[in-house]
mmCIF file of C-alpha atoms and ligand atoms in Angstrom:
data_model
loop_
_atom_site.group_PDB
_atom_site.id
_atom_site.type_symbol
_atom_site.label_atom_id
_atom_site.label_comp_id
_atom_site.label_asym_id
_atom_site.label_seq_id
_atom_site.Cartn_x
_atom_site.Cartn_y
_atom_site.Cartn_z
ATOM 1 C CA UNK A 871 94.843 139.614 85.735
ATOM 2 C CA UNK A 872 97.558 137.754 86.405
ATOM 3 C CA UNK A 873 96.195 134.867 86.604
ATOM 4 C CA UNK A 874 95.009 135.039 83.040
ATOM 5 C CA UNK A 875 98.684 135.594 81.826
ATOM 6 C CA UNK A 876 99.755 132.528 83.474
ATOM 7 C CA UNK A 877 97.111 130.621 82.070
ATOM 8 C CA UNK A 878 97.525 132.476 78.753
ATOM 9 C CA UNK A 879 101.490 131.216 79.215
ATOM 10 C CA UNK A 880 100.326 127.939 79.959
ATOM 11 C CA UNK A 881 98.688 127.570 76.861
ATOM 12 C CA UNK A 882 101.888 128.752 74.483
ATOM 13 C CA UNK A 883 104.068 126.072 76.090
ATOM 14 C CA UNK A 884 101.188 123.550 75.709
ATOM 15 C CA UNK A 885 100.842 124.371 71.859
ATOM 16 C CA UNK A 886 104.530 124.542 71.626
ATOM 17 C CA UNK A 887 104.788 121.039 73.199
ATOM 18 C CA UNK A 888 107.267 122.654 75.886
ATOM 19 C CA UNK A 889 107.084 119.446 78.257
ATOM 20 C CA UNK A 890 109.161 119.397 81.140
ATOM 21 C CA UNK A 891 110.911 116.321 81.680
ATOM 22 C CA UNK A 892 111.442 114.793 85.536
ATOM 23 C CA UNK A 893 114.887 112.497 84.680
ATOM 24 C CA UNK A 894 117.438 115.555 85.859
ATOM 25 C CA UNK A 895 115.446 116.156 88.967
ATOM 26 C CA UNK A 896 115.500 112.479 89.806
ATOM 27 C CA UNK A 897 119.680 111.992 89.172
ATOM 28 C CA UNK A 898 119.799 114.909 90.889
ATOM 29 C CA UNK A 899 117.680 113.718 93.935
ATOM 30 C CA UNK A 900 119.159 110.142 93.732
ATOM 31 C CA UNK A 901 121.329 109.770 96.146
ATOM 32 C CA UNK A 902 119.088 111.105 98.861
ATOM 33 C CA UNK A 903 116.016 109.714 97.638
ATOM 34 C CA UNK A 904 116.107 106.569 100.040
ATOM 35 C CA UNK A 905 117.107 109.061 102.903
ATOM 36 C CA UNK A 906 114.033 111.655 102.153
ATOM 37 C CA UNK A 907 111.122 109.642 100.014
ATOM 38 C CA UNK A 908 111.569 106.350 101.069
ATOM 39 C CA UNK A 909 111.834 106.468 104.829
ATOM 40 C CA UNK A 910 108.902 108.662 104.397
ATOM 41 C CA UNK A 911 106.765 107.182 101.944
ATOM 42 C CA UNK A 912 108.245 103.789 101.474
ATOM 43 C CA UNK A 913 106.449 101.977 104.456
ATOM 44 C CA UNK A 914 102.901 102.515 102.612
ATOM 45 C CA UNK A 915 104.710 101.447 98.959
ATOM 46 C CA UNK A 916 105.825 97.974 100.793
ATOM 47 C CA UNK A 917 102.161 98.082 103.090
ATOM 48 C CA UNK A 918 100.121 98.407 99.142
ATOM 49 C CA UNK A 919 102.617 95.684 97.549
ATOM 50 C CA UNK A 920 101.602 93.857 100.441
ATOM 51 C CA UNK A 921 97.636 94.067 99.186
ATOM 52 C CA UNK A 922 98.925 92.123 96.323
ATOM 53 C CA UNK A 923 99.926 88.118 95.791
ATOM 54 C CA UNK A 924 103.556 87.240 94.735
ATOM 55 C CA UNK A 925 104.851 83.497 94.844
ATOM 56 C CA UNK A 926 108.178 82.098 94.508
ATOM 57 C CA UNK A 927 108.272 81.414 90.851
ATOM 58 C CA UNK A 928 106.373 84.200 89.487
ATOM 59 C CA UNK A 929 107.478 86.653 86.664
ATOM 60 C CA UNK A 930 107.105 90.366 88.029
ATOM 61 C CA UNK A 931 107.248 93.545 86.269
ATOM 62 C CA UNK A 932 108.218 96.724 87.471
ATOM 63 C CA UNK A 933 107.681 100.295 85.758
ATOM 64 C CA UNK A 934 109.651 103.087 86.953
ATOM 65 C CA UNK A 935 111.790 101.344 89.786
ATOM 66 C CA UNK A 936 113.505 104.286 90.960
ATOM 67 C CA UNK A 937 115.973 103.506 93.834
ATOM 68 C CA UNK A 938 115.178 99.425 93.830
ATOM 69 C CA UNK A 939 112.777 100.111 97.193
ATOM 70 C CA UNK A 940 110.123 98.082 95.821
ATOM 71 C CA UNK A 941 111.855 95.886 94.143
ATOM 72 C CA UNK A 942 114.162 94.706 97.278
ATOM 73 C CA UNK A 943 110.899 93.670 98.965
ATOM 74 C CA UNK A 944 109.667 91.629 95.518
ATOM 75 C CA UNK A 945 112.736 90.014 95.189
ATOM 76 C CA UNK A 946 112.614 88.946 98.855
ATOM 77 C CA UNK A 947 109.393 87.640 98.565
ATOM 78 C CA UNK A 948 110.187 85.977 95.625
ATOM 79 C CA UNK A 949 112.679 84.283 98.065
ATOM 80 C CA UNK A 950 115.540 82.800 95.524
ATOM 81 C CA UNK A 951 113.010 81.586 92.813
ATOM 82 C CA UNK A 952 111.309 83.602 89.959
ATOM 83 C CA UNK A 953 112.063 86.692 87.633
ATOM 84 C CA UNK A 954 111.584 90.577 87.827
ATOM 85 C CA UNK A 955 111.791 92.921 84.636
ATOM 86 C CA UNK A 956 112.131 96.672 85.967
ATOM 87 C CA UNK A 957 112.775 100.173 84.217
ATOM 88 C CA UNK A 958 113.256 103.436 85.086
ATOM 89 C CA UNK A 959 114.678 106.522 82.974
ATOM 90 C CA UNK A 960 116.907 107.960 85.692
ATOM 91 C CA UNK A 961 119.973 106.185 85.346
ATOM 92 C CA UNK A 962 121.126 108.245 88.547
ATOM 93 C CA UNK A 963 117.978 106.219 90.507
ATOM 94 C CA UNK A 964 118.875 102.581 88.618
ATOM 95 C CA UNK A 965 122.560 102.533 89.901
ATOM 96 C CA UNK A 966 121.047 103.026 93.621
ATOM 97 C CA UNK A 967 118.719 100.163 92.266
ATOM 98 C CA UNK A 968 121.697 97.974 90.826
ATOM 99 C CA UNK A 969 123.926 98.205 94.277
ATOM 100 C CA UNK A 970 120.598 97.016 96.624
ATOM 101 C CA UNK A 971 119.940 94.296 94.008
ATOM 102 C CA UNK A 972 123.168 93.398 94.154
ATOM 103 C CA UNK A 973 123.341 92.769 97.547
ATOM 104 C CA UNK A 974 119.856 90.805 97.512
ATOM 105 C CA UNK A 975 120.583 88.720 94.969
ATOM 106 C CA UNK A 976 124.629 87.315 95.428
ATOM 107 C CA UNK A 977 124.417 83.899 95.681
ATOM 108 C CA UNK A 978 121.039 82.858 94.133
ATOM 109 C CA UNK A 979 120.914 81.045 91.334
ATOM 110 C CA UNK A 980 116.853 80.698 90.896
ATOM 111 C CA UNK A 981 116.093 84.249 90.253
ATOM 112 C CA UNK A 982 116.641 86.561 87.262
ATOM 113 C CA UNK A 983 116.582 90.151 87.939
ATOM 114 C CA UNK A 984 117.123 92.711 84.695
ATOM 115 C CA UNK A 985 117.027 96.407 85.390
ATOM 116 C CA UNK A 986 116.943 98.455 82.530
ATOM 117 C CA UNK A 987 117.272 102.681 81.522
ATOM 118 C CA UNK A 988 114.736 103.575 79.671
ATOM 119 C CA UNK A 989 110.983 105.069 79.325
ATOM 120 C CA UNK A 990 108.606 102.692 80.701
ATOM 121 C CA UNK A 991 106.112 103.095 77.589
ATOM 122 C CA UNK A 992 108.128 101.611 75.437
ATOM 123 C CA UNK A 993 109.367 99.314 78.010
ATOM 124 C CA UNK A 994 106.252 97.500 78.049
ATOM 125 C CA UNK A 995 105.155 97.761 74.248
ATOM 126 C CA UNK A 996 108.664 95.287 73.497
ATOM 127 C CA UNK A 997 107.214 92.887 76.441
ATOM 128 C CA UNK A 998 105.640 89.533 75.293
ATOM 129 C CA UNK A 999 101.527 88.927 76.064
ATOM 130 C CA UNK A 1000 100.804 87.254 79.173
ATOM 131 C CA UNK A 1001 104.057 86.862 80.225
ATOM 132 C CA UNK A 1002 103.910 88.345 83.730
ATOM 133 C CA UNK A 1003 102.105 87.616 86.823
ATOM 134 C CA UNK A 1004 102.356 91.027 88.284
ATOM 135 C CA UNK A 1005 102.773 94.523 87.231
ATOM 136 C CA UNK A 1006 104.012 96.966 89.655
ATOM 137 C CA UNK A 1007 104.128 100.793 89.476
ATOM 138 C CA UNK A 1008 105.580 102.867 92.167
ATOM 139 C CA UNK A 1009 104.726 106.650 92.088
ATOM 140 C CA UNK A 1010 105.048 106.930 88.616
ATOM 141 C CA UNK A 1011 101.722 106.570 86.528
ATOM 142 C CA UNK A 1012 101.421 110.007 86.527
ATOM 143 C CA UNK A 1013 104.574 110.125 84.535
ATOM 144 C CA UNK A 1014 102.441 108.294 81.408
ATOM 145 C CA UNK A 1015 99.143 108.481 79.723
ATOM 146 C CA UNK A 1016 97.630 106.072 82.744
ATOM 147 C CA UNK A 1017 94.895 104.259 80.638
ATOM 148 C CA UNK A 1018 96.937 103.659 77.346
ATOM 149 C CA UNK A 1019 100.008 102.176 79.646
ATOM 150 C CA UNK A 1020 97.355 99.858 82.021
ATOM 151 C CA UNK A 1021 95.943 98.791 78.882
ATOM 152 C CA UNK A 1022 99.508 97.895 77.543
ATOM 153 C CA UNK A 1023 100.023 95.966 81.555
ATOM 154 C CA UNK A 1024 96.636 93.942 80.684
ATOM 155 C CA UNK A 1025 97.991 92.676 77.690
ATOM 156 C CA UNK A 1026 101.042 91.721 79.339
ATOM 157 C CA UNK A 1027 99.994 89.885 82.675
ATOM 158 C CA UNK A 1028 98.705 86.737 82.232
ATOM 159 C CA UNK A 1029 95.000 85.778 82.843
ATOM 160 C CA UNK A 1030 93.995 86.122 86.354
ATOM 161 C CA UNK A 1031 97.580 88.408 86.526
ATOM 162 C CA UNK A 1032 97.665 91.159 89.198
ATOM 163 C CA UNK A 1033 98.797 94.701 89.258
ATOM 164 C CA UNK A 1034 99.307 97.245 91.790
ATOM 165 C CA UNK A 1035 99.619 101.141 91.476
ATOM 166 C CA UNK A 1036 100.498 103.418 94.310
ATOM 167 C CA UNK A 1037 100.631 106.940 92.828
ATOM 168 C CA UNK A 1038 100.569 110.897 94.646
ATOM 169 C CA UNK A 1039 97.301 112.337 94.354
ATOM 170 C CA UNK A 1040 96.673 115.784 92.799
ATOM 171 C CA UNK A 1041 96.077 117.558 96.227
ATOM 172 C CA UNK A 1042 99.294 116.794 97.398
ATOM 173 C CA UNK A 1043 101.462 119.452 99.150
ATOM 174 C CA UNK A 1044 98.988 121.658 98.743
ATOM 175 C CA UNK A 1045 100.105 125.480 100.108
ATOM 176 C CA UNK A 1046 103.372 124.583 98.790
ATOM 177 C CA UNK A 1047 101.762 124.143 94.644
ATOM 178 C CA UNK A 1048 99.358 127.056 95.567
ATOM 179 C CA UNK A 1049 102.310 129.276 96.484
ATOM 180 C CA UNK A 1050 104.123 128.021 93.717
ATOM 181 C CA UNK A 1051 101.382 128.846 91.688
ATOM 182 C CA UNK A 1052 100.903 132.120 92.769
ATOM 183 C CA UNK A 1053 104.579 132.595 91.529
ATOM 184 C CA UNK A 1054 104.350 132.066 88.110
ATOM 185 C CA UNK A 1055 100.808 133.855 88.066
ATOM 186 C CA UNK A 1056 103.080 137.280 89.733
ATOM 187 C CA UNK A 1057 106.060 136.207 87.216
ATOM 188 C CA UNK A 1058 104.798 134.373 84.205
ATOM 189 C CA UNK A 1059 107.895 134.611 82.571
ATOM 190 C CA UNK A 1060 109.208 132.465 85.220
ATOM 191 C CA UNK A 1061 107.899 129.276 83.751
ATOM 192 C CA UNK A 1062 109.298 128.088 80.950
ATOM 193 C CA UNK A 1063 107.730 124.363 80.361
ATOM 194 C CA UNK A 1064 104.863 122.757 81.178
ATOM 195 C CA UNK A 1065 105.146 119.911 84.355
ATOM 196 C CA UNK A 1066 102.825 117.441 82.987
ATOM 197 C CA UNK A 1067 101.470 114.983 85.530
ATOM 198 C CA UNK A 1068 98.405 112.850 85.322
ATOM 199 C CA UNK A 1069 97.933 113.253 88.956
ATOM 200 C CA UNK A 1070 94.658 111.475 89.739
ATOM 201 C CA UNK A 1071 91.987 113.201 92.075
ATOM 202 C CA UNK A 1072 91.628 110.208 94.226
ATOM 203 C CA UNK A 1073 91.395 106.423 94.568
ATOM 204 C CA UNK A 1074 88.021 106.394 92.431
ATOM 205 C CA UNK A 1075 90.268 108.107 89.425
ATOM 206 C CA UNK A 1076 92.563 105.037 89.243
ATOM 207 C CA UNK A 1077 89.815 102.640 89.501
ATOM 208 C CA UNK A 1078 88.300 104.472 86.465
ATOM 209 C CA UNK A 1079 91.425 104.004 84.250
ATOM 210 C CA UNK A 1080 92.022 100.441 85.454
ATOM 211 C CA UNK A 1081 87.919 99.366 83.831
ATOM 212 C CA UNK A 1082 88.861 101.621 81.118
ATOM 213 C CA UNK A 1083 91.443 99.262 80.464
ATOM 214 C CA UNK A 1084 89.709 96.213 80.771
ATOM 215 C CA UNK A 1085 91.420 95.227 84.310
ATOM 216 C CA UNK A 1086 88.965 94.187 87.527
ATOM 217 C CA UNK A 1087 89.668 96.269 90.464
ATOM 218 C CA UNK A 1088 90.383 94.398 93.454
ATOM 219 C CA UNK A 1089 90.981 96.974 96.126
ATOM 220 C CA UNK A 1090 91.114 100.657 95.931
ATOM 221 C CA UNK A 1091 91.901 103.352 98.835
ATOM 222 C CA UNK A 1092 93.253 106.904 99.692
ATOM 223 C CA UNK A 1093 95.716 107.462 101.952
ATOM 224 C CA UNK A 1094 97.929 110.803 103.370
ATOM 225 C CA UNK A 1095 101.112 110.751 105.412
ATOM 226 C CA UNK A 1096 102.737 114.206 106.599
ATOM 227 C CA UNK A 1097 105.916 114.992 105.430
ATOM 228 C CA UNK A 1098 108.479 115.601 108.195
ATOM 229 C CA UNK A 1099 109.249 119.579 107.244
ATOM 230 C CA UNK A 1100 107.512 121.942 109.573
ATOM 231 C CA UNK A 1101 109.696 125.412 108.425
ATOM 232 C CA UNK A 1102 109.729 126.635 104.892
ATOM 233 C CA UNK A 1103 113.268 125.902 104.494
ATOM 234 C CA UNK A 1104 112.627 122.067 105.700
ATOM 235 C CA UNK A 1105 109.945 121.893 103.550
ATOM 236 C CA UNK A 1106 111.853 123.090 100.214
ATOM 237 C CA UNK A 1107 114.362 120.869 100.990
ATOM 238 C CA UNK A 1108 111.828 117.553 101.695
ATOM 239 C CA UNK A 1109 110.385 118.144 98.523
ATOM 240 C CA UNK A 1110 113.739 118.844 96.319
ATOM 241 C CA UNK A 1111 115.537 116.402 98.077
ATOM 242 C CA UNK A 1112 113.089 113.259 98.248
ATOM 243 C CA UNK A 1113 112.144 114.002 94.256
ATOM 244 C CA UNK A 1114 108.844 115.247 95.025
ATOM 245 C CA UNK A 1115 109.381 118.184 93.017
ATOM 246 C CA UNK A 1116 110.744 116.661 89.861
ATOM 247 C CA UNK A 1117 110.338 118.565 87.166
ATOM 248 C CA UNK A 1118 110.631 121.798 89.085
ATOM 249 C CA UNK A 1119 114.337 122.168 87.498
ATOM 250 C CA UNK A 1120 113.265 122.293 83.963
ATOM 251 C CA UNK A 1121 110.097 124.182 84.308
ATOM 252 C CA UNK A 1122 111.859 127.248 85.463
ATOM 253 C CA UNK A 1123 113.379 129.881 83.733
ATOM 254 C CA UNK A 1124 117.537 128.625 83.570
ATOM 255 C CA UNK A 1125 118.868 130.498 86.673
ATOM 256 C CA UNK A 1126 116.063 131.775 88.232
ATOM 257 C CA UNK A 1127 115.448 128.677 89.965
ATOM 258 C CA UNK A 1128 116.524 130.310 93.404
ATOM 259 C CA UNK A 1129 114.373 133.778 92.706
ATOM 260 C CA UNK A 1130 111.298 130.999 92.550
ATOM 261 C CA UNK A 1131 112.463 129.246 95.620
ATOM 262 C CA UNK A 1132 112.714 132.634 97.400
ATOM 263 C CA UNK A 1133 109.627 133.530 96.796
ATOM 264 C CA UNK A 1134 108.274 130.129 97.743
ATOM 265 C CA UNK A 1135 109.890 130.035 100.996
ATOM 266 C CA UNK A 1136 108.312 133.470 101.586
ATOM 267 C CA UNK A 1137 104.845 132.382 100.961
ATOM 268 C CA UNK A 1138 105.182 129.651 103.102
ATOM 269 C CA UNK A 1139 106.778 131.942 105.790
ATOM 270 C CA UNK A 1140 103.636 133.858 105.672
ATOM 271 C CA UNK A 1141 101.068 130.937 105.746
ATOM 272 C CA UNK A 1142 103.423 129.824 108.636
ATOM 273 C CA UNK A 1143 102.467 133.527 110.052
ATOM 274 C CA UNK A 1144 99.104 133.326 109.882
ATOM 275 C CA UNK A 1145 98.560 129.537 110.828
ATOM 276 C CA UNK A 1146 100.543 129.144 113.436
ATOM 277 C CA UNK A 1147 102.120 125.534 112.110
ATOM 278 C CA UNK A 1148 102.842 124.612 108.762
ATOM 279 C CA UNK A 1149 101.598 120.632 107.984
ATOM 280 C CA UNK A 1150 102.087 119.658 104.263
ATOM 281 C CA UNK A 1151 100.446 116.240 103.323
ATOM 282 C CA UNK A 1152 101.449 113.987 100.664
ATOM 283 C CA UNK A 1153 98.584 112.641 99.927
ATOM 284 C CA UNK A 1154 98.265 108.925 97.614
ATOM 285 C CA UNK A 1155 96.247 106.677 96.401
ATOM 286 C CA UNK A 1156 96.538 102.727 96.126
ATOM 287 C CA UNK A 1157 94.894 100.629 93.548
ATOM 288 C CA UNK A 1158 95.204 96.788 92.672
ATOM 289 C CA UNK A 1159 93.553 95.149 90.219
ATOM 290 C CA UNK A 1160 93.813 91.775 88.115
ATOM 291 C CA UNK A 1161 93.403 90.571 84.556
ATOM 292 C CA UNK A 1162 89.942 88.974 83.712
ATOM 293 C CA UNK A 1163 90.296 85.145 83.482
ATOM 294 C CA UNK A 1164 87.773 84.849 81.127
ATOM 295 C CA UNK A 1165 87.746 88.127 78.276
ATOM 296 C CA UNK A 1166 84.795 90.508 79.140
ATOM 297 C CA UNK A 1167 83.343 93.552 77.477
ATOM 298 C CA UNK A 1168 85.935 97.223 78.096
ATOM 299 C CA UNK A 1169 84.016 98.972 80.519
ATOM 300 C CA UNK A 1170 81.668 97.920 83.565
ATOM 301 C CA UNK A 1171 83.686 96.691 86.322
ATOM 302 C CA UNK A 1172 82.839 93.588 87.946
ATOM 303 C CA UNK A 1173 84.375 91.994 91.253
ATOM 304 C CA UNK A 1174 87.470 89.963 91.451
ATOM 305 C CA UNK A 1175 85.386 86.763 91.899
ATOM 306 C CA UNK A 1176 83.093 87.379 88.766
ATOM 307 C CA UNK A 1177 86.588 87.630 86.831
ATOM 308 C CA UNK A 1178 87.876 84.649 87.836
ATOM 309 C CA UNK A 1179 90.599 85.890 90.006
ATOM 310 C CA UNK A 1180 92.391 83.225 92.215
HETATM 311 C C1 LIG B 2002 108.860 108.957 92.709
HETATM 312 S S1 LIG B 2002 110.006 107.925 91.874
HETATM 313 C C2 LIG B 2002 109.399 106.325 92.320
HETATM 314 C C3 LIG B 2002 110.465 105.270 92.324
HETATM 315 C C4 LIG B 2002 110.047 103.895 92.838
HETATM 316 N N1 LIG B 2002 109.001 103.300 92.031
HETATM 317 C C5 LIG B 2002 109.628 103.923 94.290
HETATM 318 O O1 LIG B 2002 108.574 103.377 94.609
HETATM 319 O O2 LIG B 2002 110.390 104.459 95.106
HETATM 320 C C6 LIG B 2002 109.494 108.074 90.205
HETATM 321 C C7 LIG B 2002 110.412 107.358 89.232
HETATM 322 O O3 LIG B 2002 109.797 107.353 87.968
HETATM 323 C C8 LIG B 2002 110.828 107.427 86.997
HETATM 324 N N2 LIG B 2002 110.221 107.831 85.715
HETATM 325 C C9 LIG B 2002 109.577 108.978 85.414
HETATM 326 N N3 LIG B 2002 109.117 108.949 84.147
HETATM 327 C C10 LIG B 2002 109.481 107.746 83.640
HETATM 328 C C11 LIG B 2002 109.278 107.106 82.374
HETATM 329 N N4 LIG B 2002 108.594 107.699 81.409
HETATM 330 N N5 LIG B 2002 109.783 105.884 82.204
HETATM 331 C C12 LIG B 2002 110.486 105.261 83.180
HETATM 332 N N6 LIG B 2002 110.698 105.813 84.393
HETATM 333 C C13 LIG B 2002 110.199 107.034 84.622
HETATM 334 C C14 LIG B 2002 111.794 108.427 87.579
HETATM 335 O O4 LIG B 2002 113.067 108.361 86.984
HETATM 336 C C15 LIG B 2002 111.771 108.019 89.056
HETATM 337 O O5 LIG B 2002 112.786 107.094 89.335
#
């Protein structure tokens, strides 16, 4: 039964467009966001950036650039020569960006770095066709409509132009969303708006929106890496701290965000009980792709060397 109510409350805040919006959580989480996500999660961001080509010279693009982690290793692999366009909405996360760009950058006269607040949907609509040689997106597709914004990153890379996409999959931290879940479904009241994610089920998912877009897939893989909490209190604070939970603060009820922690921590307790360890995976996906040389029909993917792609 109570299930139903939550799903019944799910659907008034979806009609009433109650959307809860991440940007508080992440200035909130950004000055421990390279001390909890990226020591964490970071090494598999740089390994996936790796899967992808950048020369000195190129013209990068980066959506949602959070704390700078990805872009510090683009702009040292652009080593002193090319140009990187980044946004994120958080400026909290962009002036952790601005100091590590700072630092990478004094002195070099060959490379133009702009980092920019704002939403990364209209980011990309103002930037010209074909202008960039890669598109990067760093846990943060699920933030957008993913087909509509890869669609908008075709149209701006350049023929032959790659992109990469490293993104949380929807089974991620998985007792700790069930016992969320279970929650609101005691407490409907408790939610308030809606935390809309296009989380995608697995590598296959993102390979699907990248053909929808017209983009050849190039590589494609799932990955998992288990977050360094092993109590329920370490685990609440992994996930708050490292801006895995964003969104949490304004889906809640105002004020009753510690009743729903509570209760969390409880259910955790208990699966901690019963199991004898608690081992929460944050599981991802990593997908690259390219722009067709040549134009080709929207759907039907083909490989990298039928495209064209150097
Ligand atoms: C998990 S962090 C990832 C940061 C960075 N890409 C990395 O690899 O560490 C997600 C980022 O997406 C940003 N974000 C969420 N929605 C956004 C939007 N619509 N436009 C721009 N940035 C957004 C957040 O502010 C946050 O910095």
């Amino acid at each position: 039964m109570s299930r139903l109510r939550l799903a019944a409350r799910a659907l008034r805040l979806a009609l009433n467009r109650a959307h809860a919006d991440p940007t508080a959580d992440y200035d909130a989480a950004s000055s421990d966001y390279d001390t909890f996500f990226s020591p964490v999660m970071g090494g598999h961001s740089t390994a996936a950036l790796a899967e992808v080509p950048i020369a000195p010279g190129d013209s990068v693009v980066e959506l949602a650039c959070g704390t700078g982690h990805l872009t510090a290793e683009i702009i040292r692999r652009l080593d002193g020569r090319g140009t990187v366009r980044a946004v994120d909405k958080s400026p909290g996360m962009l002036d952790v960006a601005r100091e590590k760009v700072r630092a990478l950058t004094a002195g070099t006269s060959g490379l133009g770095v702009e980092l920019s607040v704002g939403d990364m949907d209209s980011f990309i609509r103002g930037l010209p066709d074909r202008s960039a040689d890669l598109v990067v997106v760093g846990w943060a597709i699920c933030y957008t409509k993913p087909a509509r914004l890869l669609a908008e990153i075709g149209r701006v890379l350049r023929p032959g132009g790659r992109v990469m996409v490293i993104e949380t999959r929807a089974d991620a931290h998985q007792a700790l969303t069930e016992g969320l879940e279970k929650v609101f479904a005691d407490d409907p009241s408790l939610l308030t708006s809606l935390i809309r994610v296009s989380l995608p089920k697995n590598a296959a998912t993102v390979a699907r929106w990248f053909t929808k877009a017209g983009l050849t897939v190039t590589g494609q893989r799932d990955g998992a890496q288990v977050i360094p909490a092993h109590t329920p209190a370490a685990v609440l604070e992994w996930v708050q701290r490292s801006g895995a939970a964003a969104g949490f603060k304004t889906a809640v009820d105002n004020g009753r965000e510690q009743l729903v922690l509570d209760r969390v921590e409880a259910g955790l307790a208990e699966l901690l009980r019963k199991k004898g360890t608690l081992e929460i995976q944050h599981t991802f996906v990593v997908v690259t792709g390219a722009k067709p040389v040549a134009p080709r029909a929207r759907h039907g993917a083909r490989t990298g060397e039928e495209a064209g792609v150097a």
